[in-house]
């Protein structure tokens, strides 16, 4: 049976606001709720172009555009509200990257899906402020880039700089940043300024396979490769002075450090293990999905509970990983500038998670419900006065860190009440890919990318120069257009714009 034409597909997508489209039920079979995509006019071209290309292929060639994946998620058992896509949305495994979906914990049919979290569990971003100014570090840029590169293990095969025993690993998986604090790799203030206080309490290391632990054991405190990075940035523009000052980043020219990394091989293996287990559970429980990549299990099932416990371990590992790199970063700055980290005010502004599922309370159809919120390539963005954000941010809302692509701007946003109502307290997480990694490798050379960065005054150190084509700015959407869309939609509010001066990549 022939598929629908592009014109027929578009009939299911209706512009319902200045920066949003609604996806009607019927776009794909068995949709239980509608979908909603937040995109402005510039970004909508990519969304529709991807859909049109899929229609032209007829059989899809094994590829599903993001809006189709969004709709397939809307067909999963137990989903409530809407299946939501943020403006950095692009095609992923099962769920699109940039997809948010919430499932009713009191619905016995409701599911948890590893595809709604991703393979890099708790990939996230943290921002460390300093009291240094750009004029203080400009002449040290190359030295600083090299110092960070020397201190932080980067690249595909990077390994820890200190010994980690099997017991250490189990303790870290269970305790998260509390373990880092005991090891003196974190400050008490770091924990307060971390989502979930850097520890998911339902973590159970016995639910993590030995293969996953074997992969994670040598990688604690490593940056990895791909889109992970450590950047030295400066405050370029302040949009919300009160919020910026509350976060301690209210001065133009102020130096900050952003670290983007996740759970490395351990998290990847946790996801892989769960997908295999859940495929069997689906057959047993007669769960049907539109896409086999949406393997899932009932939340209350043994498989569902085991995955959530293992996912929590991987999330804790990622927080420990970023904490360790923060400790290494503070050491590098201390040696270079001959001051203590405390003297340089190297406090953690905040640490956010991008790929995670959490039990939260949200209002749906006028009732407060306990939901399992999947955020894949999306950031929690709770509003002012929410009890789950730190006391010192109660008046401004949760800080939201939006990392740019290699060499482009990053942003700090704050959560809003409208976001709580419209997107389960979620917003974008970055720029979002516009080209596949394969396309990027074909169209760009690594020397061209590196030369462009140097020409813009950005010092860079990379472990694998040939991989940088995949992360070039040309491979991504315009991060400014993404955050402006979220700001216009009211689901988050722009506070600060940051500009990179030194980049460290795997």
XYZ file of C-alpha atoms in Angstrom:
506
model
C 0.000 0.000 0.000
C 1.531 3.327 -1.059
C 2.364 5.877 1.635
C 0.881 9.342 1.902
C 2.257 12.201 -0.138
C 4.095 15.050 1.540
C 1.019 17.288 1.090
C -1.144 14.669 2.811
C 1.359 14.315 5.651
C 1.465 18.082 6.160
C -2.306 18.137 6.697
C -1.708 16.529 10.095
C 0.599 19.379 11.179
C -1.132 22.626 12.099
C 0.559 25.855 13.127
C -0.994 26.550 16.527
C 1.153 29.466 17.662
C 3.943 31.779 16.571
C 6.581 29.102 17.222
C 4.674 25.844 17.483
C 2.976 23.163 15.394
C 0.488 20.603 16.661
C 0.589 17.042 15.341
C -2.896 15.552 15.130
C -3.838 12.018 16.090
C -3.846 9.783 13.031
C -0.505 11.030 11.745
C 0.745 7.544 12.649
C -1.363 4.590 13.850
C -2.546 4.237 17.441
C -1.661 7.719 18.714
C -3.073 8.107 22.235
C -2.233 11.825 22.548
C -1.393 14.580 20.050
C 2.097 15.925 19.489
C 3.543 19.415 19.655
C 6.718 20.769 18.047
C 8.286 24.076 19.043
C 10.044 25.632 16.025
C 10.281 29.121 14.584
C 9.960 29.853 10.865
C 13.687 29.360 10.211
C 13.862 25.997 11.989
C 10.577 24.669 10.573
C 12.238 24.316 7.157
C 14.486 21.575 8.539
C 11.528 19.812 10.146
C 9.430 19.777 6.973
C 12.423 19.094 4.737
C 13.189 15.931 6.693
C 9.555 14.809 6.394
C 9.449 15.524 2.673
C 12.669 13.572 2.086
C 11.115 10.636 3.942
C 7.996 10.761 1.750
C 10.159 10.842 -1.388
C 11.915 7.664 -0.297
C 8.628 5.807 -0.112
C 9.746 2.960 2.128
C 11.722 5.447 4.280
C 14.937 3.508 3.622
C 14.989 2.569 7.317
C 14.975 6.254 8.329
C 12.248 8.001 10.315
C 12.099 11.806 10.491
C 11.891 13.383 13.932
C 8.225 14.340 13.623
C 7.305 10.705 12.843
C 9.290 9.539 15.860
C 7.480 12.130 17.984
C 4.157 10.688 16.810
C 5.234 7.085 17.403
C 6.068 8.017 21.009
C 2.526 9.434 21.291
C 1.284 5.877 20.696
C 3.083 4.357 23.716
C 0.953 2.996 26.582
C 0.415 5.317 29.523
C 1.546 8.554 27.854
C -0.257 11.696 29.035
C -0.612 15.254 27.755
C 1.364 15.464 24.551
C 4.483 14.062 22.964
C 6.659 17.195 22.825
C 9.580 18.183 20.605
C 11.855 21.117 21.408
C 13.380 23.280 18.638
C 16.696 21.385 18.602
C 14.831 18.176 17.710
C 16.381 15.710 15.254
C 16.092 12.045 14.458
C 17.451 9.603 17.052
C 17.118 6.004 18.215
C 13.451 5.335 18.995
C 12.634 8.737 20.443
C 13.808 11.778 18.537
C 16.589 13.718 20.241
C 14.774 16.691 21.727
C 11.634 14.674 22.619
C 9.877 14.905 26.001
C 7.172 12.423 27.033
C 5.541 11.719 30.394
C 3.887 8.494 31.548
C 1.335 8.102 34.353
C 2.883 6.118 37.222
C -0.610 5.072 38.379
C -1.476 3.549 34.991
C -0.621 -0.163 35.126
C -0.108 -0.160 31.351
C 2.387 2.746 31.393
C 5.884 2.017 30.114
C 9.483 3.106 30.456
C 11.593 3.094 27.289
C 15.413 3.255 27.136
C 15.007 4.954 23.745
C 13.424 7.851 25.621
C 16.585 8.337 27.661
C 19.275 7.477 25.138
C 22.534 5.568 25.162
C 24.568 8.312 26.869
C 22.544 8.305 30.081
C 22.744 11.655 31.912
C 24.813 13.280 29.250
C 24.734 16.775 30.673
C 26.376 20.156 31.078
C 27.807 22.028 34.046
C 29.010 25.618 34.259
C 31.781 26.792 36.607
C 32.184 30.528 37.147
C 35.358 32.432 38.012
C 36.173 36.001 39.041
C 38.763 36.204 36.264
C 38.141 38.509 33.319
C 38.917 37.926 29.660
C 41.673 40.533 29.808
C 43.366 38.424 32.508
C 43.365 35.206 30.502
C 43.599 36.391 26.875
C 47.391 36.168 26.763
C 47.238 32.742 28.433
C 44.649 31.205 26.082
C 46.984 28.732 24.404
C 48.625 27.788 27.683
C 45.238 27.405 29.340
C 43.909 25.219 26.516
C 46.976 23.007 26.797
C 46.711 22.865 30.594
C 43.120 21.643 30.436
C 44.030 19.177 27.693
C 46.854 17.847 29.881
C 44.697 17.585 33.010
C 41.480 16.096 31.550
C 41.706 12.740 29.739
C 39.995 13.176 26.353
C 39.263 11.008 23.332
C 37.636 7.686 22.523
C 40.043 5.502 24.505
C 40.767 7.941 27.328
C 41.237 6.457 30.803
C 41.157 7.696 34.404
C 44.200 9.451 35.817
C 43.742 7.763 39.199
C 43.045 4.128 40.164
C 39.386 3.122 40.573
C 38.637 -0.200 42.246
C 35.526 -2.315 41.727
C 34.326 -1.222 45.175
C 34.960 2.438 44.305
C 32.841 2.011 41.201
C 29.936 0.386 43.054
C 30.056 3.125 45.695
C 30.088 5.830 43.011
C 27.171 4.204 41.177
C 25.178 4.113 44.414
C 26.166 7.481 45.909
C 26.823 9.807 42.966
C 28.345 13.127 44.004
C 28.248 12.159 47.680
C 31.045 9.762 46.734
C 32.895 12.604 44.964
C 32.601 14.707 48.112
C 34.120 11.914 50.231
C 36.984 11.641 47.739
C 37.494 15.441 47.939
C 36.708 15.771 44.223
C 33.748 18.066 44.917
C 32.725 20.932 47.183
C 29.561 20.838 49.310
C 28.219 23.749 47.275
C 28.602 21.680 44.087
C 26.027 19.185 45.325
C 23.449 21.859 46.109
C 23.817 23.278 42.596
C 23.347 19.970 40.824
C 20.111 18.475 39.543
C 18.885 15.835 42.029
C 21.780 16.977 44.256
C 23.946 14.777 42.054
C 22.451 11.527 43.308
C 19.461 9.417 42.262
C 18.451 7.514 45.371
C 16.947 4.487 43.585
C 20.346 3.450 42.166
C 21.185 -0.235 42.647
C 24.637 -1.327 41.393
C 23.519 -4.981 41.395
C 21.271 -4.131 38.432
C 24.269 -2.991 36.340
C 25.862 -5.770 34.308
C 29.486 -6.771 34.782
C 30.120 -5.813 31.167
C 28.841 -2.285 31.829
C 30.991 -2.006 34.952
C 34.021 -3.267 33.054
C 33.503 -0.502 30.486
C 32.985 2.168 33.151
C 35.827 1.222 35.490
C 38.700 2.842 33.513
C 36.702 5.833 32.221
C 35.715 7.716 35.376
C 36.801 11.336 35.092
C 37.222 11.286 31.302
C 35.700 13.557 28.699
C 35.279 11.077 25.854
C 34.718 12.128 22.254
C 31.822 13.029 19.944
C 29.978 16.169 21.010
C 31.568 16.207 24.481
C 33.839 19.118 25.340
C 35.354 21.379 27.943
C 35.284 25.061 27.025
C 36.649 28.242 28.524
C 33.989 30.873 27.861
C 33.362 34.525 28.589
C 30.111 36.315 29.352
C 29.317 38.155 26.123
C 25.848 39.543 26.823
C 23.529 39.718 29.815
C 19.771 39.672 29.105
C 18.468 39.248 32.651
C 20.747 41.130 35.035
C 19.014 40.023 38.234
C 19.166 36.345 37.283
C 22.755 36.627 36.063
C 23.903 38.292 39.264
C 22.138 35.675 41.371
C 24.125 33.000 39.475
C 27.343 34.993 39.886
C 27.830 35.543 36.142
C 26.525 39.061 35.736
C 29.641 40.812 34.401
C 30.412 41.032 30.678
C 33.883 39.618 30.017
C 33.773 37.275 33.026
C 35.444 33.884 32.470
C 33.520 30.616 32.920
C 34.164 26.953 32.136
C 31.547 24.641 30.624
C 31.929 20.846 30.760
C 29.752 18.588 28.606
C 29.994 14.830 29.144
C 27.999 11.807 30.295
C 28.169 8.220 31.502
C 30.610 7.007 28.831
C 30.686 3.279 28.014
C 28.897 2.299 31.214
C 25.733 4.194 30.299
C 25.825 2.903 26.743
C 25.987 -0.680 27.989
C 23.160 -0.136 30.496
C 20.933 1.019 27.626
C 22.018 -1.847 25.361
C 21.374 -4.435 28.080
C 17.920 -3.011 28.831
C 16.830 -2.972 25.192
C 17.609 -6.683 24.889
C 15.726 -7.500 28.087
C 12.731 -5.374 27.172
C 12.267 -6.950 23.770
C 11.540 -10.218 25.594
C 9.254 -8.459 28.093
C 7.234 -6.921 25.264
C 6.517 -10.357 23.793
C 5.467 -11.692 27.188
C 3.189 -8.740 27.985
C 1.887 -8.312 24.414
C 3.070 -4.686 24.173
C 2.876 -3.392 20.606
C 4.757 -0.336 19.343
C 5.004 1.401 15.976
C 8.797 1.183 15.859
C 10.889 -1.699 17.193
C 13.428 0.864 18.462
C 10.790 1.884 21.018
C 11.432 -1.268 23.056
C 9.872 -0.742 26.481
C 8.501 -2.428 29.595
C 5.732 -1.705 32.045
C 7.081 0.711 34.653
C 5.941 -1.599 37.445
C 7.418 -4.743 35.860
C 10.681 -6.274 37.054
C 12.326 -5.245 33.785
C 11.071 -1.678 34.155
C 12.227 -1.374 37.756
C 15.596 -2.989 37.001
C 16.200 -0.525 34.166
C 15.306 2.495 36.308
C 17.715 1.289 39.040
C 20.505 0.729 36.509
C 19.761 4.031 34.747
C 20.047 5.796 38.110
C 23.482 4.210 38.571
C 24.578 5.474 35.154
C 23.219 8.932 36.011
C 25.210 8.922 39.256
C 28.299 7.821 37.320
C 27.874 10.771 34.940
C 27.657 13.237 37.842
C 30.795 11.731 39.366
C 32.453 11.964 35.966
C 31.692 15.669 35.606
C 32.651 16.293 39.246
C 36.032 14.688 38.708
C 36.659 16.817 35.632
C 35.635 19.893 37.627
C 38.260 18.973 40.230
C 40.853 18.549 37.451
C 39.815 21.882 35.923
C 40.202 23.669 39.259
C 43.664 22.103 39.609
C 44.667 23.323 36.139
C 43.540 26.899 36.886
C 45.300 26.886 40.257
C 48.622 25.895 38.702
C 48.388 28.365 35.838
C 47.165 31.417 37.748
C 48.906 30.660 41.064
C 45.713 31.153 43.070
C 43.419 28.749 44.868
C 40.133 27.744 43.264
C 38.339 29.433 46.166
C 40.234 32.691 45.557
C 39.178 32.521 41.889
C 35.545 31.927 42.947
C 35.395 28.682 40.934
C 31.938 27.717 42.152
C 29.515 25.534 40.255
C 26.680 27.612 38.804
C 24.628 24.513 38.003
C 24.718 21.025 36.479
C 21.856 19.854 34.230
C 20.959 16.485 32.740
C 19.964 15.969 29.104
C 19.209 12.233 28.829
C 17.269 10.916 31.783
C 13.885 9.704 33.074
C 12.626 11.019 36.415
C 9.607 10.601 38.643
C 8.018 14.038 39.064
C 4.693 15.617 39.936
C 2.907 17.622 37.253
C -0.608 18.884 36.681
C -2.420 17.110 33.834
C -6.038 17.923 32.951
C -6.430 19.809 36.226
C -5.077 17.011 38.424
C -1.646 16.611 39.986
C -0.206 13.279 38.862
C 2.951 11.336 39.543
C 4.667 10.940 36.176
C 7.763 9.310 34.763
C 9.119 12.103 32.556
C 11.468 11.002 29.766
C 13.763 13.795 28.593
C 15.970 12.808 25.685
C 18.095 15.685 24.432
C 16.047 18.018 26.622
C 16.719 19.958 29.821
C 14.642 20.201 32.970
C 13.593 23.842 33.413
C 11.630 24.275 36.646
C 10.111 27.682 37.478
C 10.726 30.071 40.384
C 9.600 28.779 43.798
C 9.750 25.126 42.749
C 10.866 22.985 45.732
C 13.321 20.944 43.652
C 15.647 23.843 42.811
C 18.288 25.340 45.165
C 17.250 27.976 47.719
C 19.436 30.674 46.156
C 17.666 30.229 42.781
C 14.109 30.234 44.146
C 13.373 33.749 42.884
C 14.808 33.318 39.374
C 13.955 29.723 38.469
C 16.248 26.828 37.670
C 19.375 27.673 35.659
C 19.302 25.952 32.258
C 22.619 25.459 30.461
C 22.507 25.320 26.667
C 25.802 24.295 25.135
C 26.649 25.571 21.692
C 28.478 23.665 18.997
C 32.240 23.774 18.698
C 33.152 27.461 18.528
C 29.637 28.908 18.706
C 27.880 30.655 21.573
C 26.327 28.935 24.570
C 23.471 30.239 26.715
C 22.181 30.240 30.262
C 18.387 30.295 30.520
C 15.982 30.079 33.449
C 12.862 27.960 33.888
C 9.351 29.408 33.712
C 5.866 28.570 34.954
C 4.624 28.342 31.366
C 7.237 25.690 30.686
C 5.931 23.770 33.683
C 2.449 23.893 32.195
C 3.334 23.316 28.523
C 6.348 20.980 28.458
C 6.463 19.233 31.850
C 9.068 21.803 32.925
C 11.409 21.155 29.982
C 13.262 23.125 27.344
C 15.941 22.639 24.679
C 19.424 21.226 25.372
C 21.641 22.562 22.584
C 21.712 23.391 18.895
C 20.603 20.012 17.543
C 22.110 18.401 14.482
C 21.200 19.674 11.019
C 23.438 17.178 9.178
C 24.266 13.578 9.979
C 27.789 12.726 11.100
C 28.336 10.955 7.793
C 27.257 14.010 5.791
C 29.566 16.215 7.859
C 32.565 13.968 7.206
C 31.888 14.061 3.463
C 31.424 17.813 3.196
C 34.118 19.198 5.515
C 37.819 18.704 6.174
C 39.268 18.765 9.675
C 41.916 21.311 8.681
C 39.218 23.645 7.396
C 37.263 23.395 10.654
C 40.322 23.931 12.855
C 41.548 26.859 10.740
C 38.139 28.528 11.012
C 38.267 28.290 14.803
C 41.774 29.737 14.965
C 40.747 32.588 12.675
C 38.052 33.508 15.198
C 40.586 33.649 18.024
C 39.564 30.349 19.625
C 42.332 28.140 20.977
C 41.588 24.462 20.459
C 43.048 21.104 21.470
C 41.622 17.892 20.020
C 42.589 14.266 20.584
C 41.180 13.103 17.233
C 41.401 15.909 14.636
C 39.545 13.916 11.982
C 36.462 13.646 14.209
C 36.006 17.412 14.456
C 34.191 17.566 11.098
C 31.249 15.811 12.760
C 31.047 18.567 15.387
C 31.656 21.594 13.170
C 29.168 24.460 13.553
C 27.987 23.804 9.984
C 26.687 20.401 11.111
C 24.261 21.945 13.613
C 21.283 24.254 13.760
C 21.751 27.861 14.857
C 21.808 27.635 18.658
C 20.631 31.260 18.931
C 17.526 30.445 16.872
C 16.867 27.455 19.118
C 17.019 29.370 22.421
C 15.130 32.342 20.969
C 12.329 29.959 19.976
C 12.116 28.651 23.544
C 12.185 32.219 24.877
C 9.423 33.327 22.492
C 7.343 30.282 23.386
C 7.762 31.237 27.057
C 8.990 27.790 28.106
C 12.319 29.257 29.269
C 13.869 32.704 29.531
C 17.236 33.841 28.166
C 19.558 35.177 30.885
C 23.176 35.120 29.616
C 25.058 34.537 26.371
C 28.550 33.010 26.539
C 31.324 33.053 23.925
C 34.091 30.414 23.740
C 37.776 31.356 23.794
C 39.272 27.873 24.244
C 37.888 24.444 23.323
C 39.022 20.982 24.450
C 37.612 17.992 22.525
C 38.143 14.267 22.127
